[in-house]
Amino acid sequence: MNMCARTQLLIPLCPQEHGFTFDRVLGPGAAQEAEQELLTQVQPMLASVGQGYSIALLLQGQDTEAPRFVPQVLQMLFEEALPLCSSDPVLCTLSLVQISRSGQARDLLSPCLEDLPVLDVAPLGLVVKDASEVEVSDARDASELYLKAAGSEGRDCPLLQVLGGDPTGEEAEGSLPWIISWLLEANSYSGVLLRLDPRGSSPSLLQNVLLGASRKRVQVNDVKPTLWNAIEEMRARRATLKMLRSGLLGDTLTDGGLNRLGRALWELQVVKAWDPRSHAPKGAKSVRLPEPQVEGEPLSSCKQGRHSAHLSEAGRGFLGSGLHQKHPLRHSEEWAHQAPDVALQFSLAQARRQRLREEHQVWIQEELKHLEHRKEAACKQIEGTVAEEACVERGGQWKEQAVLKLQVEALQAERDMAEQDLAVLYDLYVQAARARTCHLLQVFQAWQGMWEEKAMATEHRHRSLLADILQDTIDLALKNQELQAQNQQPEQGADRASCAEILPGET
């Protein structure tokens, strides 16, 4: 029995966003053909990532189809985008987040179940606060991470409800309709693939979805690469922070003012994570690849949840650097996972060298057995007692030389492995020292920030108390003046009466 499906595809074809549609009836074996056609159409879009463009590819399909299709998109992304970045080494990182109907995200690379907000940070785009970021070397590593995260639990995709919703409704920041609209507008190449089965959804929903997709397709957006300077952005945000803090010192503390200050501090940490001087390895650039959640995984909720990651490719997310201002005790757990275990690697190196020695001993014994067999075969061919004794003597010298030669070869191999292990352990030690230093600095910065906030709150409270004291002093002074005026009135009346009594007597 054939499965009837309808596919809508919205893809830009040039620097000005355009769209096209293809409709077909898919049989049992036509799904892969449609996917290959889609990959062919998105290939130039994926290649533009290496030139600084942002991509949002939203897919709606069965859960069993997404794990097969997304690795193909990742493979093409690595093949098309990385060669265009530069000839220098490139640092590629991956984040996987699951978006729920409420707009909250959960980190699929973290065991935490905390809901993470999705915010808009200019000029980076959408940022998932405190999302994890993992370095990947190729498409295989990225696909393995995705398949592991995507196969853990089922997913409920609300993409159809978003596209089929009320187009005139207000979209609050952080909500799922706002996220979808942001991904399909402004500085993003946008593609939407809908594989709809009329038997699985109501006809009215399918009609609204197709109308919503058509409205998105006719929108014309100005597509251009995102170019910005992290140092300038940090300078601008520090100036904003200074203004906010000055305003809080003179005004009454409000929740809105504190929220704006916290948001500004967080955005500064996001931008600082993009500074090439902060944490990029020597000889590598910080490059952010679009998340498979946006490209190929249906947006929904999943029972997983935590650094920060971007839903757009405007740059590298601030999941990976550990530069967010967090509580020092909670951040200690993350630092323990990031810092390399030098003692463990040293023990593993010792075990490898011990295993190599044992292998060399077995190898030497086997070589000696072969030499014994060859010596016996050679001595059997020699006749006579004197000749046999000479053969035995030469065989002993030959065996001793062979043993020494084999031992030298084994020691050379062990020396080479020891040198390699030493170099690796040195690198790990340097990484551990840097991680510990970074951790101590982060703890110091976190406590410094907490102390500054406490000092600001204390100063503001003291200012308020001083203002109240001054006001009370002024009120008391006014009361004293009133009382003095009231006391002077009876005295003046008594003076007038005494004067009146004296005047008649004199006359």
CSV table of C-alpha atoms in Angstrom, one decimal, residues 105-382:
chain,number,residue,atom,x,y,z
A,105,ALA,CA,15.5,24.1,26.0
A,106,ARG,CA,17.1,21.1,27.5
A,107,ASP,CA,20.7,20.1,27.0
A,108,LEU,CA,21.0,16.6,25.4
A,109,LEU,CA,24.7,16.5,26.2
A,110,SER,CA,24.2,17.0,29.9
A,111,PRO,CA,22.6,14.7,32.5
A,112,CYS,CA,21.0,17.7,34.1
A,113,LEU,CA,17.2,18.1,33.7
A,114,GLU,CA,17.2,21.9,34.0
A,115,ASP,CA,15.2,24.0,31.6
A,116,LEU,CA,17.4,26.5,29.8
A,117,PRO,CA,16.1,29.8,28.3
A,118,VAL,CA,16.6,30.7,24.6
A,119,LEU,CA,17.5,34.4,24.3
A,120,ASP,CA,18.5,36.8,21.5
A,121,VAL,CA,22.0,38.3,21.9
A,122,ALA,CA,22.9,40.7,19.1
A,123,PRO,CA,24.8,40.2,16.9
A,124,LEU,CA,25.2,36.5,17.6
A,125,GLY,CA,21.6,35.6,17.3
A,126,LEU,CA,19.8,33.0,19.4
A,127,VAL,CA,21.7,31.7,22.4
A,128,VAL,CA,20.7,28.8,24.7
A,129,LYS,CA,21.9,29.8,28.1
A,130,ASP,CA,24.3,27.4,29.9
A,131,ALA,CA,24.1,24.8,27.1
A,132,SER,CA,27.0,22.3,26.7
A,133,GLU,CA,29.5,22.4,23.9
A,134,VAL,CA,31.6,19.5,22.7
A,135,GLU,CA,34.5,19.6,20.3
A,136,VAL,CA,34.1,17.3,17.3
A,137,SER,CA,36.8,16.5,14.7
A,138,ASP,CA,34.6,15.2,11.9
A,139,ALA,CA,31.1,14.3,10.8
A,140,ARG,CA,31.4,10.9,12.3
A,141,ASP,CA,31.9,12.2,15.9
A,142,ALA,CA,29.1,14.7,15.4
A,143,SER,CA,26.7,12.0,14.1
A,144,GLU,CA,27.6,9.6,17.0
A,145,LEU,CA,26.8,12.3,19.5
A,146,TYR,CA,23.5,13.1,17.7
A,147,LEU,CA,22.4,9.5,17.4
A,148,LYS,CA,23.2,8.8,21.1
A,149,ALA,CA,21.2,11.9,22.1
A,150,ALA,CA,18.3,11.4,19.7
A,151,GLY,CA,17.9,7.7,20.4
A,152,SER,CA,17.5,8.1,24.1
A,153,GLU,CA,13.9,9.0,24.2
A,154,GLY,CA,11.0,9.7,21.9
A,155,ARG,CA,10.3,13.3,20.7
A,156,ASP,CA,7.1,15.2,20.3
A,157,CYS,CA,7.5,17.8,17.5
A,158,PRO,CA,5.3,21.0,17.8
A,159,LEU,CA,6.6,22.4,14.5
A,160,LEU,CA,3.3,21.7,12.8
A,161,GLN,CA,1.3,23.5,15.5
A,162,VAL,CA,3.7,26.5,15.2
A,163,LEU,CA,3.4,26.8,11.5
A,164,GLY,CA,-0.4,26.2,11.6
A,165,GLY,CA,-1.0,28.7,14.4
A,166,ASP,CA,-2.6,32.1,14.3
A,167,PRO,CA,-0.4,34.4,12.2
A,168,THR,CA,-1.7,37.5,13.9
A,169,GLY,CA,-0.9,36.3,17.4
A,170,GLU,CA,1.8,38.0,19.5
A,171,GLU,CA,5.1,36.1,19.9
A,172,ALA,CA,6.7,36.6,23.2
A,173,GLU,CA,10.5,36.5,23.4
A,174,GLY,CA,11.6,33.0,24.3
A,175,SER,CA,8.5,31.3,23.1
A,176,LEU,CA,8.5,28.5,20.5
A,177,PRO,CA,6.7,30.6,17.8
A,178,TRP,CA,9.2,33.4,18.4
A,179,ILE,CA,12.1,31.0,18.0
A,180,ILE,CA,10.7,29.6,14.8
A,181,SER,CA,10.0,33.0,13.3
A,182,TRP,CA,13.5,34.2,14.3
A,183,LEU,CA,15.1,31.2,12.6
A,184,LEU,CA,13.1,31.8,9.4
A,185,GLU,CA,13.8,35.6,9.2
A,186,ALA,CA,16.5,38.2,9.0
A,187,ASN,CA,20.1,37.0,8.7
A,188,SER,CA,19.3,33.3,8.0
A,189,TYR,CA,19.1,31.1,5.0
A,190,SER,CA,15.9,29.2,5.7
A,191,GLY,CA,14.6,25.8,4.7
A,192,VAL,CA,11.5,24.0,5.8
A,193,LEU,CA,10.7,20.4,4.9
A,194,LEU,CA,7.3,19.0,5.9
A,195,ARG,CA,6.5,15.3,5.3
A,196,LEU,CA,2.8,15.2,6.1
A,197,ASP,CA,0.7,12.1,6.3
A,198,PRO,CA,-3.1,13.0,6.0
A,199,ARG,CA,-4.0,9.9,7.9
A,200,GLY,CA,-2.1,11.0,11.0
A,201,SER,CA,-3.3,14.6,11.3
A,202,SER,CA,-6.6,16.5,10.9
A,203,PRO,CA,-7.2,18.1,7.5
A,204,SER,CA,-7.6,21.5,9.1
A,205,LEU,CA,-4.2,21.3,10.7
A,206,LEU,CA,-2.6,20.2,7.5
A,207,GLN,CA,-4.2,23.1,5.6
A,208,ASN,CA,-3.1,25.7,8.2
A,209,VAL,CA,0.4,24.3,8.2
A,210,LEU,CA,0.7,24.6,4.4
A,211,LEU,CA,-0.7,28.1,4.5
A,212,GLY,CA,1.7,29.0,7.2
A,213,ALA,CA,4.6,27.6,5.2
A,214,SER,CA,3.4,29.5,2.2
A,215,ARG,CA,3.4,32.8,4.2
A,216,LYS,CA,7.0,32.1,5.3
A,217,ARG,CA,8.0,31.4,1.7
A,218,VAL,CA,6.8,34.7,0.3
A,219,GLN,CA,8.7,36.7,2.9
A,220,VAL,CA,11.8,38.3,1.3
A,221,ASN,CA,14.8,38.8,3.6
A,222,ASP,CA,18.1,40.5,3.2
A,223,VAL,CA,20.7,37.7,3.6
A,224,LYS,CA,24.3,38.7,4.4
A,225,PRO,CA,27.1,37.4,6.5
A,226,THR,CA,27.4,38.4,10.1
A,227,LEU,CA,30.7,40.4,10.6
A,228,TRP,CA,31.5,41.7,14.1
A,229,ASN,CA,34.4,42.3,16.5
A,230,ALA,CA,34.3,40.7,19.9
A,231,ILE,CA,36.5,43.4,21.5
A,232,GLU,CA,34.2,46.2,20.3
A,233,GLU,CA,31.2,44.3,21.5
A,234,MET,CA,32.7,43.8,25.0
A,235,ARG,CA,33.6,47.5,25.2
A,236,ALA,CA,30.1,48.5,24.3
A,237,ARG,CA,28.5,46.1,26.8
A,238,ARG,CA,30.9,47.2,29.6
A,239,ALA,CA,29.7,50.8,28.9
A,240,THR,CA,26.1,49.6,29.2
A,241,LEU,CA,26.9,47.8,32.5
A,242,LYS,CA,28.5,51.0,33.9
A,243,MET,CA,25.3,53.0,33.1
A,244,LEU,CA,23.1,50.4,34.6
A,245,ARG,CA,25.1,50.2,37.8
A,246,SER,CA,25.2,54.0,38.1
A,247,GLY,CA,21.4,54.1,37.7
A,248,LEU,CA,20.9,51.5,40.4
A,249,LEU,CA,23.0,53.5,42.8
A,250,GLY,CA,20.8,56.6,42.6
A,251,ASP,CA,17.4,55.0,42.2
A,252,THR,CA,15.3,52.6,44.3
A,253,LEU,CA,16.1,48.9,43.6
A,254,THR,CA,13.6,47.2,41.4
A,255,ASP,CA,13.2,43.7,39.9
A,256,GLY,CA,13.3,45.2,36.4
A,257,GLY,CA,16.6,47.0,37.0
A,258,LEU,CA,18.2,43.9,38.6
A,259,ASN,CA,17.0,41.8,35.7
A,260,ARG,CA,18.5,44.2,33.2
A,261,LEU,CA,21.8,44.2,35.0
A,262,GLY,CA,21.9,40.4,35.2
A,263,ARG,CA,21.0,40.1,31.5
A,264,ALA,CA,23.8,42.6,30.6
A,265,LEU,CA,26.3,40.7,32.7
A,266,TRP,CA,25.3,37.4,31.1
A,267,GLU,CA,25.6,38.9,27.5
A,268,LEU,CA,29.0,40.2,28.4
A,269,GLN,CA,30.1,36.7,29.4
A,270,VAL,CA,28.7,35.3,26.1
A,271,VAL,CA,30.6,37.8,24.0
A,272,LYS,CA,33.8,37.2,26.1
A,273,ALA,CA,33.6,33.5,25.2
A,274,TRP,CA,34.0,34.5,21.5
A,275,ASP,CA,37.2,36.5,22.1
A,276,PRO,CA,39.9,34.5,20.3
A,277,ARG,CA,42.3,35.3,23.2
A,278,SER,CA,40.1,33.7,25.8
A,279,HIS,CA,40.3,30.0,25.1
A,280,ALA,CA,41.0,29.2,21.5
A,281,PRO,CA,43.9,26.6,21.1
A,282,LYS,CA,47.1,27.8,19.6
A,283,GLY,CA,46.8,27.7,15.8
A,284,ALA,CA,43.1,27.2,15.8
A,285,LYS,CA,40.1,29.4,15.2
A,286,SER,CA,36.8,29.3,17.0
A,287,VAL,CA,34.2,28.3,14.5
A,288,ARG,CA,30.6,27.4,15.3
A,289,LEU,CA,28.6,24.9,13.3
A,290,PRO,CA,24.8,25.0,13.2
A,291,GLU,CA,23.3,22.6,15.7
A,292,PRO,CA,21.6,19.4,14.3
A,293,GLN,CA,18.6,20.3,16.5
A,294,VAL,CA,18.0,23.3,14.2
A,295,GLU,CA,19.0,21.6,11.0
A,296,GLY,CA,17.4,18.2,11.2
A,297,GLU,CA,16.0,17.4,14.6
A,298,PRO,CA,12.3,18.2,15.3
A,299,LEU,CA,11.9,20.9,17.9
A,300,SER,CA,10.4,19.5,21.0
A,301,SER,CA,11.0,18.5,24.6
A,302,CYS,CA,13.2,15.7,25.9
A,303,LYS,CA,14.1,14.5,29.4
A,304,GLN,CA,17.6,15.9,29.5
A,305,GLY,CA,19.0,19.1,30.3
A,306,ARG,CA,22.7,22.0,30.6
A,307,HIS,CA,27.7,26.3,28.9
A,308,SER,CA,25.7,28.2,26.0
A,309,ALA,CA,25.1,27.3,22.4
A,310,HIS,CA,23.8,29.2,19.5
A,311,LEU,CA,20.9,28.2,17.4
A,312,SER,CA,22.3,30.3,14.6
A,313,GLU,CA,25.8,30.0,13.0
A,314,ALA,CA,26.6,33.6,13.7
A,315,GLY,CA,29.5,32.4,15.8
A,316,ARG,CA,30.7,30.0,18.3
A,317,GLY,CA,28.5,29.4,21.3
A,318,PHE,CA,29.5,30.1,24.9
A,319,LEU,CA,29.0,26.3,25.8
A,320,GLY,CA,32.5,25.1,25.9
A,321,SER,CA,34.6,27.8,27.4
A,322,GLY,CA,33.3,27.7,30.9
A,323,LEU,CA,33.5,31.5,31.1
A,324,HIS,CA,29.9,32.0,32.4
A,325,GLN,CA,29.5,33.5,35.8
A,326,LYS,CA,28.2,30.7,37.9
A,327,HIS,CA,28.2,29.7,41.6
A,328,PRO,CA,31.8,28.5,42.3
A,329,LEU,CA,30.7,25.3,44.0
A,330,ARG,CA,28.4,24.3,41.2
A,331,HIS,CA,31.1,25.2,38.6
A,332,SER,CA,33.6,23.0,40.5
A,333,GLU,CA,31.7,19.9,39.2
A,334,GLU,CA,32.0,21.1,35.6
A,335,TRP,CA,35.7,21.9,36.1
A,336,ALA,CA,36.3,18.3,37.4
A,337,HIS,CA,34.9,16.9,34.2
A,338,GLN,CA,37.0,19.3,32.0
A,339,ALA,CA,40.4,19.0,33.7
A,340,PRO,CA,42.4,16.0,32.4
A,341,ASP,CA,43.2,13.3,35.0
A,342,VAL,CA,47.0,13.2,34.8
A,343,ALA,CA,47.3,10.4,37.4
A,344,LEU,CA,45.0,8.2,35.5
A,345,GLN,CA,46.9,8.8,32.2
A,346,PHE,CA,50.2,8.0,34.0
A,347,SER,CA,48.8,4.7,35.3
A,348,LEU,CA,47.6,3.8,31.8
A,349,ALA,CA,51.0,4.6,30.4
A,350,GLN,CA,52.7,2.4,33.0
A,351,ALA,CA,50.3,-0.4,32.1
A,352,ARG,CA,51.0,0.0,28.4
A,353,ARG,CA,54.8,-0.1,29.0
A,354,GLN,CA,54.4,-3.2,31.2
A,355,ARG,CA,52.3,-4.9,28.6
A,356,LEU,CA,54.9,-4.0,26.0
A,357,ARG,CA,57.7,-5.5,28.1
A,358,GLU,CA,55.8,-8.7,28.5
A,359,GLU,CA,55.2,-8.9,24.7
A,360,HIS,CA,58.9,-8.3,24.1
A,361,GLN,CA,59.8,-11.1,26.5
A,362,VAL,CA,57.5,-13.5,24.7
A,363,TRP,CA,58.8,-12.3,21.3
A,364,ILE,CA,62.4,-12.9,22.4
A,365,GLN,CA,61.6,-16.4,23.7
A,366,GLU,CA,60.0,-17.3,20.4
A,367,GLU,CA,62.9,-15.9,18.4
A,368,LEU,CA,65.3,-17.9,20.5
A,369,LYS,CA,63.3,-21.1,19.9
A,370,HIS,CA,63.6,-20.4,16.1
A,371,LEU,CA,67.3,-19.9,16.5
A,372,GLU,CA,67.7,-23.2,18.4
A,373,HIS,CA,65.9,-25.1,15.7
A,374,ARG,CA,68.1,-23.5,13.0
A,375,LYS,CA,71.3,-24.2,15.0
A,376,GLU,CA,70.3,-27.9,15.6
A,377,ALA,CA,69.5,-28.3,11.9
A,378,ALA,CA,72.9,-26.8,11.0
A,379,CYS,CA,74.8,-29.0,13.4
A,380,LYS,CA,73.2,-32.1,12.2
A,381,GLN,CA,74.6,-31.5,8.7
A,382,ILE,CA,78.2,-31.4,10.2
